[in-house]
CSV table of C-alpha atoms in Angstrom, one decimal:
chain,number,residue,atom,x,y,z
A,1,UNK,CA,0.0,0.0,0.0
A,2,UNK,CA,1.0,3.6,-0.5
A,3,UNK,CA,1.7,5.8,2.5
A,4,UNK,CA,-1.8,7.4,2.3
A,5,UNK,CA,-3.6,4.1,1.7
A,6,UNK,CA,-1.8,2.6,4.7
A,7,UNK,CA,-2.8,5.6,6.9
A,8,UNK,CA,-6.4,5.5,5.7
A,9,UNK,CA,-6.6,1.8,6.6
A,10,UNK,CA,-5.1,2.5,10.0
A,11,UNK,CA,-7.6,5.3,10.7
A,12,UNK,CA,-4.9,7.9,10.9
A,13,UNK,CA,-6.1,10.5,8.5
A,14,UNK,CA,-8.6,13.3,9.4
A,15,UNK,CA,-8.1,16.0,6.9
A,16,UNK,CA,-5.8,16.4,3.9
A,17,UNK,CA,-5.2,19.3,1.4
A,18,UNK,CA,-6.1,18.3,-2.1
A,19,UNK,CA,-3.0,17.2,-4.1
A,20,UNK,CA,-1.2,15.7,-1.2
A,21,UNK,CA,-1.5,12.1,-2.4
A,22,UNK,CA,-0.4,13.1,-5.9
A,23,UNK,CA,2.6,14.9,-4.5
A,24,UNK,CA,3.7,11.9,-2.5
A,25,UNK,CA,3.3,9.6,-5.6
A,26,UNK,CA,5.3,12.0,-7.7
A,27,UNK,CA,8.6,12.1,-5.8
A,28,UNK,CA,10.4,11.6,-2.5
A,29,UNK,CA,8.8,14.3,-0.4
A,30,UNK,CA,10.0,16.1,2.8
A,31,UNK,CA,7.4,16.6,5.6
A,32,UNK,CA,7.6,17.8,9.1
A,33,UNK,CA,5.7,17.4,12.5
A,34,UNK,CA,6.2,20.1,15.2
A,35,UNK,CA,6.4,19.3,18.9
A,36,UNK,CA,6.6,22.1,21.5
A,37,UNK,CA,8.8,21.2,24.4
A,38,UNK,CA,6.4,22.0,27.2
A,39,UNK,CA,7.6,19.0,29.2
A,40,UNK,CA,10.9,17.0,29.3
A,41,UNK,CA,9.2,13.9,27.9
A,42,UNK,CA,6.8,13.0,25.1
A,43,UNK,CA,3.6,11.2,26.1
A,44,UNK,CA,1.5,8.7,24.1
A,45,UNK,CA,-0.6,11.5,22.6
A,46,UNK,CA,2.5,12.7,20.8
A,47,UNK,CA,3.2,9.2,19.6
A,48,UNK,CA,0.4,9.3,17.0
A,49,UNK,CA,2.2,12.0,15.0
A,50,UNK,CA,5.6,10.3,15.5
A,51,UNK,CA,4.2,7.0,14.2
A,52,UNK,CA,3.0,8.9,11.1
A,53,UNK,CA,6.6,10.2,10.6
A,54,UNK,CA,7.8,6.6,11.1
A,55,UNK,CA,5.5,5.3,8.4
A,56,UNK,CA,6.4,8.3,6.2
A,57,UNK,CA,10.1,7.4,6.4
A,58,UNK,CA,9.4,3.7,5.8
A,59,UNK,CA,7.5,4.7,2.7
A,60,UNK,CA,10.7,6.3,1.3
A,61,UNK,CA,10.0,9.9,2.2
A,62,UNK,CA,12.1,12.3,4.3
A,63,UNK,CA,10.8,13.2,7.8
A,64,UNK,CA,11.7,16.3,9.8
A,65,UNK,CA,10.9,16.5,13.5
A,66,UNK,CA,10.7,20.1,14.6
A,67,UNK,CA,11.2,20.9,18.3
A,68,UNK,CA,9.7,24.2,18.9
A,69,UNK,CA,12.2,26.1,21.0
A,70,UNK,CA,10.6,29.4,19.9
A,71,UNK,CA,6.9,28.4,19.7
A,72,UNK,CA,7.3,26.7,23.0
A,73,UNK,CA,8.0,30.1,24.5
A,74,UNK,CA,4.6,31.3,23.3
A,75,UNK,CA,2.1,28.5,23.8
A,76,UNK,CA,-0.3,27.0,21.2
A,77,UNK,CA,-4.0,28.0,21.9
A,78,UNK,CA,-5.3,25.0,19.9
A,79,UNK,CA,-7.5,22.8,22.0
A,80,UNK,CA,-6.7,24.9,25.1
A,81,UNK,CA,-9.3,26.7,27.2
A,82,UNK,CA,-6.8,28.8,29.1
A,83,UNK,CA,-3.4,30.3,28.4
A,84,UNK,CA,-0.3,28.1,29.1
A,85,UNK,CA,2.3,29.0,31.6
A,86,UNK,CA,5.3,30.3,29.8
A,87,UNK,CA,8.6,28.4,30.4
A,88,UNK,CA,12.0,30.0,30.9
A,89,UNK,CA,14.8,29.4,28.4
A,90,UNK,CA,16.8,27.0,30.6
A,91,UNK,CA,13.7,24.8,31.1
A,92,UNK,CA,12.9,24.8,27.4
A,93,UNK,CA,16.5,23.8,26.5
A,94,UNK,CA,16.4,20.9,29.0
A,95,UNK,CA,13.1,19.8,27.6
A,96,UNK,CA,14.3,20.0,24.0
A,97,UNK,CA,17.3,17.8,24.6
A,98,UNK,CA,15.1,15.1,26.4
A,99,UNK,CA,12.6,15.1,23.5
A,100,UNK,CA,15.3,14.9,20.9
A,101,UNK,CA,16.8,11.8,22.6
A,102,UNK,CA,13.3,10.2,22.7
A,103,UNK,CA,12.7,10.8,19.0
A,104,UNK,CA,15.9,9.0,18.0
A,105,UNK,CA,14.2,5.7,19.1
A,106,UNK,CA,11.6,6.0,16.4
A,107,UNK,CA,13.3,7.7,13.4
A,108,UNK,CA,16.5,7.0,11.5
A,109,UNK,CA,18.6,10.2,11.9
A,110,UNK,CA,22.0,8.7,11.4
A,111,UNK,CA,22.1,6.7,8.2
A,112,UNK,CA,23.5,7.7,4.9
A,113,UNK,CA,20.1,7.2,3.2
A,114,UNK,CA,18.7,10.1,1.2
A,115,UNK,CA,15.6,10.1,3.4
A,116,UNK,CA,17.3,10.2,6.7
A,117,UNK,CA,15.4,12.1,9.4
A,118,UNK,CA,16.4,15.6,10.5
A,119,UNK,CA,15.9,17.4,13.8
A,120,UNK,CA,15.4,21.1,13.7
A,121,UNK,CA,14.6,23.8,16.2
A,122,UNK,CA,12.6,26.9,15.2
A,123,UNK,CA,14.4,29.0,17.7
A,124,UNK,CA,17.4,28.8,15.3
A,125,UNK,CA,15.6,31.0,12.8
A,126,UNK,CA,13.2,32.9,15.0
A,127,UNK,CA,15.9,34.3,17.3
A,128,UNK,CA,17.2,36.6,14.6
A,129,UNK,CA,13.9,38.3,14.0
A,130,UNK,CA,13.2,41.6,15.6
A,131,UNK,CA,9.6,42.3,16.5
A,132,UNK,CA,9.3,45.0,13.9
A,133,UNK,CA,10.8,42.9,11.2
A,134,UNK,CA,8.5,40.0,11.9
A,135,UNK,CA,5.3,42.0,11.9
A,136,UNK,CA,6.4,43.9,8.8
A,137,UNK,CA,7.9,41.1,6.7
A,138,UNK,CA,5.6,38.2,7.7
A,139,UNK,CA,2.6,39.7,9.5
A,140,UNK,CA,1.5,41.8,6.5
A,141,UNK,CA,0.8,38.7,4.5
A,142,UNK,CA,-2.0,37.3,6.8
A,143,UNK,CA,-5.0,39.4,7.7
A,144,UNK,CA,-6.5,39.5,11.2
A,145,UNK,CA,-9.8,38.4,9.6
A,146,UNK,CA,-8.2,35.2,8.3
A,147,UNK,CA,-6.6,34.5,11.7
A,148,UNK,CA,-9.8,35.1,13.6
A,149,UNK,CA,-11.7,32.7,11.5
A,150,UNK,CA,-9.7,29.7,12.8
A,151,UNK,CA,-11.5,27.4,15.3
A,152,UNK,CA,-8.7,27.6,17.8
A,153,UNK,CA,-9.1,31.4,18.0
A,154,UNK,CA,-12.9,31.5,17.8
A,155,UNK,CA,-13.4,29.0,20.7
A,156,UNK,CA,-11.3,31.2,22.9
A,157,UNK,CA,-13.4,34.3,22.1
A,158,UNK,CA,-16.6,32.4,22.6
A,159,UNK,CA,-18.5,32.1,25.9
A,160,UNK,CA,-16.4,29.0,26.8
A,161,UNK,CA,-13.6,31.3,28.0
A,162,UNK,CA,-14.0,34.5,29.8
A,163,UNK,CA,-10.3,35.4,29.7
A,164,UNK,CA,-10.1,35.6,25.9
A,165,UNK,CA,-6.7,35.3,24.4
A,166,UNK,CA,-3.5,37.3,24.7
A,167,UNK,CA,-1.6,38.8,21.7
A,168,UNK,CA,1.1,36.3,22.5
A,169,UNK,CA,-1.1,33.3,21.9
A,170,UNK,CA,-2.8,35.0,19.0
A,171,UNK,CA,0.5,35.3,17.2
A,172,UNK,CA,1.2,31.6,17.6
A,173,UNK,CA,-0.4,30.5,14.3
A,174,UNK,CA,1.6,33.1,12.4
A,175,UNK,CA,4.9,31.8,14.0
A,176,UNK,CA,3.9,28.2,13.1
A,177,UNK,CA,3.0,29.4,9.6
A,178,UNK,CA,6.4,30.9,9.2
A,179,UNK,CA,8.0,27.6,10.3
A,180,UNK,CA,6.4,25.9,7.3
A,181,UNK,CA,7.5,28.7,5.0
A,182,UNK,CA,11.1,28.6,6.3
A,183,UNK,CA,11.3,24.8,6.0
A,184,UNK,CA,9.9,24.9,2.5
A,185,UNK,CA,12.3,27.5,1.4
A,186,UNK,CA,15.5,26.0,3.0
A,187,UNK,CA,14.6,22.3,3.3
A,188,UNK,CA,12.3,21.8,0.4
A,189,UNK,CA,9.7,20.7,2.9
A,190,UNK,CA,6.3,20.6,1.1
A,191,UNK,CA,4.1,18.8,3.7
A,192,UNK,CA,3.2,19.5,7.3
A,193,UNK,CA,1.5,16.8,9.4
A,194,UNK,CA,0.0,16.8,12.8
A,195,UNK,CA,-3.0,16.2,15.0
A,196,UNK,CA,-6.5,17.4,14.0
A,197,UNK,CA,-6.2,20.3,16.3
A,198,UNK,CA,-3.4,21.6,14.2
A,199,UNK,CA,-5.4,22.0,11.0
A,200,UNK,CA,-5.8,25.7,11.4
A,201,UNK,CA,-2.1,26.3,12.0
A,202,UNK,CA,-1.2,24.1,9.1
A,203,UNK,CA,-3.5,25.9,6.6
A,204,UNK,CA,-2.1,29.2,7.9
A,205,UNK,CA,1.3,28.0,6.8
A,206,UNK,CA,0.1,26.9,3.3
A,207,UNK,CA,-1.6,30.3,3.0
A,208,UNK,CA,1.5,32.2,4.0
A,209,UNK,CA,3.6,30.3,1.5
A,210,UNK,CA,1.2,31.0,-1.3
A,211,UNK,CA,0.9,34.7,-0.5
A,212,UNK,CA,4.7,35.2,-0.4
A,213,UNK,CA,5.8,32.8,-3.2
A,214,UNK,CA,2.7,32.9,-5.4
A,215,UNK,CA,-0.5,30.8,-5.7
A,216,UNK,CA,1.4,28.1,-7.7
A,217,UNK,CA,3.7,27.3,-4.8
A,218,UNK,CA,3.3,23.7,-3.6
A,219,UNK,CA,2.4,23.2,0.0
A,220,UNK,CA,0.3,20.5,1.5
A,221,UNK,CA,-1.1,19.4,4.9
A,222,UNK,CA,-2.4,16.3,6.5
A,223,UNK,CA,-3.8,15.7,10.0
A,224,UNK,CA,-4.7,12.6,12.0
A,225,UNK,CA,-7.7,12.3,14.3
A,226,UNK,CA,-7.3,13.1,18.0
A,227,UNK,CA,-7.4,9.7,19.7
A,228,UNK,CA,-10.2,9.1,22.2
A,229,UNK,CA,-11.4,6.0,24.0
A,230,UNK,CA,-14.4,4.1,22.7
A,231,UNK,CA,-16.5,5.6,25.4
A,232,UNK,CA,-15.6,9.1,24.4
A,233,UNK,CA,-13.3,9.8,27.4
A,234,UNK,CA,-9.8,11.3,27.1
A,235,UNK,CA,-7.2,8.9,25.8
A,236,UNK,CA,-3.7,8.6,27.4
A,237,UNK,CA,-4.4,9.5,31.0
A,238,UNK,CA,-4.8,7.6,34.2
A,239,UNK,CA,-5.5,8.7,37.8
A,240,UNK,CA,-1.8,9.5,37.9
A,241,UNK,CA,-1.9,11.7,34.8
A,242,UNK,CA,-0.3,11.3,31.4
A,243,UNK,CA,1.3,8.1,30.2
A,244,UNK,CA,4.8,9.4,29.5
A,245,UNK,CA,7.6,7.8,27.3
A,246,UNK,CA,10.2,8.6,30.0
A,247,UNK,CA,10.5,5.6,32.3
A,248,UNK,CA,11.2,7.9,35.2
A,249,UNK,CA,7.7,9.4,34.8
A,250,UNK,CA,5.8,6.3,33.7
A,251,UNK,CA,7.6,3.0,34.5
A,252,UNK,CA,7.7,0.4,31.8
A,253,UNK,CA,5.5,-1.8,34.0
A,254,UNK,CA,2.8,0.9,34.3
A,255,UNK,CA,3.2,1.7,30.5
A,256,UNK,CA,2.7,-2.0,29.7
A,257,UNK,CA,-0.3,-2.2,32.0
A,258,UNK,CA,-2.0,0.7,30.3
A,259,UNK,CA,-2.1,-1.1,27.0
A,260,UNK,CA,-3.0,-4.5,28.5
A,261,UNK,CA,-6.0,-2.9,30.2
A,262,UNK,CA,-7.5,-1.4,27.1
A,263,UNK,CA,-11.0,-2.5,26.0
A,264,UNK,CA,-11.4,-4.8,23.1
A,265,UNK,CA,-12.8,-2.0,20.9
A,266,UNK,CA,-9.9,0.3,21.7
A,267,UNK,CA,-7.3,-2.4,21.3
A,268,UNK,CA,-8.6,-3.1,17.8
A,269,UNK,CA,-8.0,0.6,16.9
A,270,UNK,CA,-4.8,1.1,18.8
A,271,UNK,CA,-3.0,-1.9,17.3
A,272,UNK,CA,-3.4,-0.2,13.9
A,273,UNK,CA,-2.1,3.1,15.1
A,274,UNK,CA,0.6,2.2,17.6
A,275,UNK,CA,2.3,-0.8,15.9
A,276,UNK,CA,4.0,-1.3,12.5
A,277,UNK,CA,2.4,-4.6,12.0
A,278,UNK,CA,1.0,-5.1,8.4
A,279,UNK,CA,-2.6,-5.1,7.5
A,280,UNK,CA,-2.8,-8.9,6.9
A,281,UNK,CA,-1.3,-9.7,10.3
A,282,UNK,CA,-3.5,-7.3,12.2
A,283,UNK,CA,-6.6,-8.5,10.5
A,284,UNK,CA,-5.7,-12.1,11.4
A,285,UNK,CA,-5.1,-11.1,15.0
A,286,UNK,CA,-8.5,-9.3,15.2
A,287,UNK,CA,-10.3,-12.4,13.8
A,288,UNK,CA,-8.4,-14.7,16.3
A,289,UNK,CA,-9.3,-12.3,19.2
A,290,UNK,CA,-13.0,-12.3,18.3
A,291,UNK,CA,-13.0,-16.1,18.5
A,292,UNK,CA,-11.9,-16.0,22.1
A,293,UNK,CA,-11.9,-12.5,23.6
A,294,UNK,CA,-11.0,-13.9,27.0
A,295,UNK,CA,-7.4,-14.6,25.9
A,296,UNK,CA,-7.0,-10.8,25.2
A,297,UNK,CA,-4.8,-11.5,22.2
A,298,UNK,CA,-5.0,-8.0,20.8
A,299,UNK,CA,-4.1,-6.4,24.1
A,300,UNK,CA,-1.1,-8.7,24.6
A,301,UNK,CA,0.3,-8.1,21.1
A,302,UNK,CA,-0.3,-4.4,21.3
A,303,UNK,CA,1.3,-4.1,24.7
A,304,UNK,CA,4.3,-6.2,23.6
A,305,UNK,CA,5.0,-4.2,20.4
A,306,UNK,CA,4.6,-0.7,21.8
A,307,UNK,CA,6.5,-1.5,25.1
A,308,UNK,CA,9.5,-2.9,23.2
A,309,UNK,CA,9.4,0.0,20.7
A,310,UNK,CA,9.5,2.6,23.5
A,311,UNK,CA,11.4,0.9,26.3
A,312,UNK,CA,13.2,-2.1,24.7
A,313,UNK,CA,12.9,-5.9,25.1
A,314,UNK,CA,14.5,-6.1,28.6
A,315,UNK,CA,11.9,-3.7,30.0
A,316,UNK,CA,9.1,-5.7,28.3
A,317,UNK,CA,10.4,-8.9,29.8
A,318,UNK,CA,10.5,-7.2,33.3
A,319,UNK,CA,6.9,-6.0,32.8
A,320,UNK,CA,5.8,-9.5,31.9
A,321,UNK,CA,7.6,-11.0,35.0
A,322,UNK,CA,6.0,-8.3,37.2
A,323,UNK,CA,2.5,-9.1,35.9
A,324,UNK,CA,3.0,-12.8,36.4
A,325,UNK,CA,4.2,-12.3,40.0
A,326,UNK,CA,1.3,-10.0,40.8
A,327,UNK,CA,-1.2,-12.5,39.5
A,328,UNK,CA,0.3,-15.5,41.2
A,329,UNK,CA,2.2,-17.2,38.4
A,330,UNK,CA,5.7,-15.7,38.8
A,331,UNK,CA,8.7,-17.5,40.1
A,332,UNK,CA,11.2,-16.5,42.8
A,333,UNK,CA,13.8,-16.1,40.0
A,334,UNK,CA,11.6,-13.6,38.3
A,335,UNK,CA,11.0,-11.7,41.6
A,336,UNK,CA,14.8,-11.5,42.3
A,337,UNK,CA,15.4,-9.9,38.9
A,338,UNK,CA,13.1,-7.0,39.6
A,339,UNK,CA,14.8,-3.7,40.4
A,340,UNK,CA,13.6,-1.9,43.6
A,341,UNK,CA,11.6,0.7,41.7
A,342,UNK,CA,9.6,-1.9,39.8
A,343,UNK,CA,9.1,-4.0,42.9
A,344,UNK,CA,7.7,-1.1,44.9
A,345,UNK,CA,5.5,0.0,42.0
A,346,UNK,CA,4.0,-3.4,41.5
A,347,UNK,CA,3.1,-3.7,45.2
A,348,UNK,CA,2.2,0.0,45.7
A,349,UNK,CA,-0.4,0.2,48.5
A,350,UNK,CA,0.4,-3.2,49.9
A,351,UNK,CA,0.7,-3.2,53.8
A,352,UNK,CA,4.3,-2.8,54.8
A,353,UNK,CA,6.0,-3.6,58.1
A,354,UNK,CA,9.5,-2.8,59.3
A,355,UNK,CA,11.8,-5.1,61.3
A,356,UNK,CA,15.4,-4.8,62.5
A,357,UNK,CA,17.9,-6.1,60.0
A,358,UNK,CA,20.2,-7.1,62.8
A,359,UNK,CA,17.5,-9.2,64.4
A,360,UNK,CA,16.8,-10.8,61.0
A,361,UNK,CA,20.5,-11.7,60.7
A,362,UNK,CA,20.2,-13.8,63.8
A,363,UNK,CA,17.1,-15.5,62.4
A,364,UNK,CA,13.4,-15.2,63.3
A,365,UNK,CA,10.9,-18.1,63.3
A,366,UNK,CA,8.1,-17.8,60.7
A,367,UNK,CA,5.4,-17.7,63.3
A,368,UNK,CA,7.1,-14.9,65.2
A,369,UNK,CA,7.9,-13.0,61.9
A,370,UNK,CA,4.4,-13.0,60.6
A,371,UNK,CA,2.4,-12.6,63.8
A,372,UNK,CA,4.6,-10.9,66.4
A,373,UNK,CA,7.4,-9.0,64.7
A,374,UNK,CA,4.9,-7.8,62.1
A,375,UNK,CA,1.2,-8.0,61.8
A,376,UNK,CA,0.9,-9.8,58.5
A,377,UNK,CA,-1.4,-12.3,60.2
A,378,UNK,CA,-3.4,-11.8,63.4
A,379,UNK,CA,-1.9,-14.6,65.4
A,380,UNK,CA,0.6,-17.5,65.5
A,381,UNK,CA,-2.3,-20.0,65.3
A,382,UNK,CA,-3.5,-18.3,62.1
A,383,UNK,CA,0.0,-18.5,60.6
A,384,UNK,CA,0.2,-22.2,61.6
A,385,UNK,CA,-3.2,-22.9,60.1
A,386,UNK,CA,-2.5,-21.0,56.9
A,387,UNK,CA,0.8,-22.9,56.5
A,388,UNK,CA,-1.1,-26.2,56.9
A,389,UNK,CA,-3.5,-25.1,54.2
A,390,UNK,CA,-0.6,-24.3,51.9
A,391,UNK,CA,-1.6,-20.7,51.8
A,392,UNK,CA,1.6,-18.9,52.8
A,393,UNK,CA,4.4,-18.0,50.4
A,394,UNK,CA,7.6,-16.1,51.1
A,395,UNK,CA,9.2,-14.6,48.0
A,396,UNK,CA,7.0,-16.7,45.7
A,397,UNK,CA,7.9,-20.0,47.4
A,398,UNK,CA,5.3,-22.0,49.4
A,399,UNK,CA,6.0,-22.5,53.1
A,400,UNK,CA,5.3,-26.0,54.4
A,401,UNK,CA,7.3,-25.9,57.7
A,402,UNK,CA,5.8,-24.0,60.7
A,403,UNK,CA,9.2,-24.3,62.4
A,404,UNK,CA,11.1,-22.6,59.6
A,405,UNK,CA,13.5,-19.8,60.6
A,406,UNK,CA,13.8,-16.8,58.2
A,407,UNK,CA,17.1,-14.9,58.1
A,408,UNK,CA,18.7,-12.2,56.0
A,409,UNK,CA,19.4,-14.6,53.1
A,410,UNK,CA,15.6,-14.3,52.2
A,411,UNK,CA,16.0,-10.5,51.6
A,412,UNK,CA,15.2,-9.2,48.1
A,413,UNK,CA,17.6,-6.4,47.1
A,414,UNK,CA,19.1,-6.8,50.6
A,415,UNK,CA,16.0,-5.1,52.0
A,416,UNK,CA,12.6,-6.7,51.4
A,417,UNK,CA,10.6,-9.9,52.0
A,418,UNK,CA,7.5,-10.5,50.0
A,419,UNK,CA,4.7,-12.4,51.9
A,420,UNK,CA,1.6,-13.7,50.3
A,421,UNK,CA,-1.4,-15.3,52.0
A,422,UNK,CA,-3.9,-17.0,49.8
A,423,UNK,CA,-4.5,-15.6,46.3
A,424,UNK,CA,-4.8,-11.9,46.9
A,425,UNK,CA,-3.3,-10.9,50.2
A,426,UNK,CA,0.2,-9.4,49.9
A,427,UNK,CA,2.5,-7.9,52.6
A,428,UNK,CA,6.0,-6.4,52.4
A,429,UNK,CA,8.5,-6.7,55.3
A,430,UNK,CA,11.3,-4.2,55.1
A,431,UNK,CA,14.5,-4.8,57.0
A,432,UNK,CA,16.3,-1.7,58.3
């Protein structure tokens, strides 16, 4: 399939300027997606546009990822009901570097191929503008009437927002429009792509190009739908907030669990958008899933591919081990391979008890440990009865001896002991 046909099948096209498909069929084309560095990590909402760039490069075209050092200082009003807090230059620079490093996981920047990806920063060309030069040389080409007609502007002037919009934000679409003009002039970039909320900014860019270079100037635009859950609620957020690509903000285990827990309807859409699997394979997976939804085939394949793509195979294997441990199928060996952060995250909210490490070095009987030194169980008789019923595990190993002595050799990461009673009752003993 062509790039456009593939995106259409995947449900990744919302709007497209006429002539875009013909341009892509005619020659290798350069296109860009812009990302403002408002945080030091991308989240899975950004990942839709990045996947489009990935498909674009795989189709033989040249992708440009623009990190908006300049526009990030202003704030895009699109889809926002209130003005964004402006970030200082040091924070923006930090965010830019973090985002650039993440983008390198998805796009080929380093090969000798003609269509290798490029990273650009609009601060590099905007920093040389004076205010007077910008409004004289660029601003004169776009009327206020034209800018006011954009949905992103109209919504902010409607009754939905009493605060209106500052001149700073109002100027954003003109700055983004100039980005497109600049990249077309100096990088032969003829296509801008982005989320559906960027349509107004993209068409401002094509309009600016034609008003400066003439109506015959070639400039195209393509947007993808904003992703929502099947029930209409916002995609990509949990109770903790965004699902980030940075493992320090969203751990690989939590990232993996987000995809595993998607509904069947959502998984069927997401596997097309967030994996590179071909149409035939995805359609076969969907058919197999429908025969036995309880196996959650789509969710497992989706979670595997996207976790490996973002975090790597080792992180995926750790997430699998963590899931198996939590649901009672994991081994002691899997448990011992978990790092402390993953261990604590998996068992977040589990009752935790502290004991003396020195006392543990000397050895503590299992009855005393679980009923006296901690309150994992209510009494020694309950511990004894539970052991007899084969219901107690220490570090994923069943306890069969009520006279067993536990010492520091049982510590995980030289600090923790994991206790399980029955199928669902977990406790953590921490030695200090």
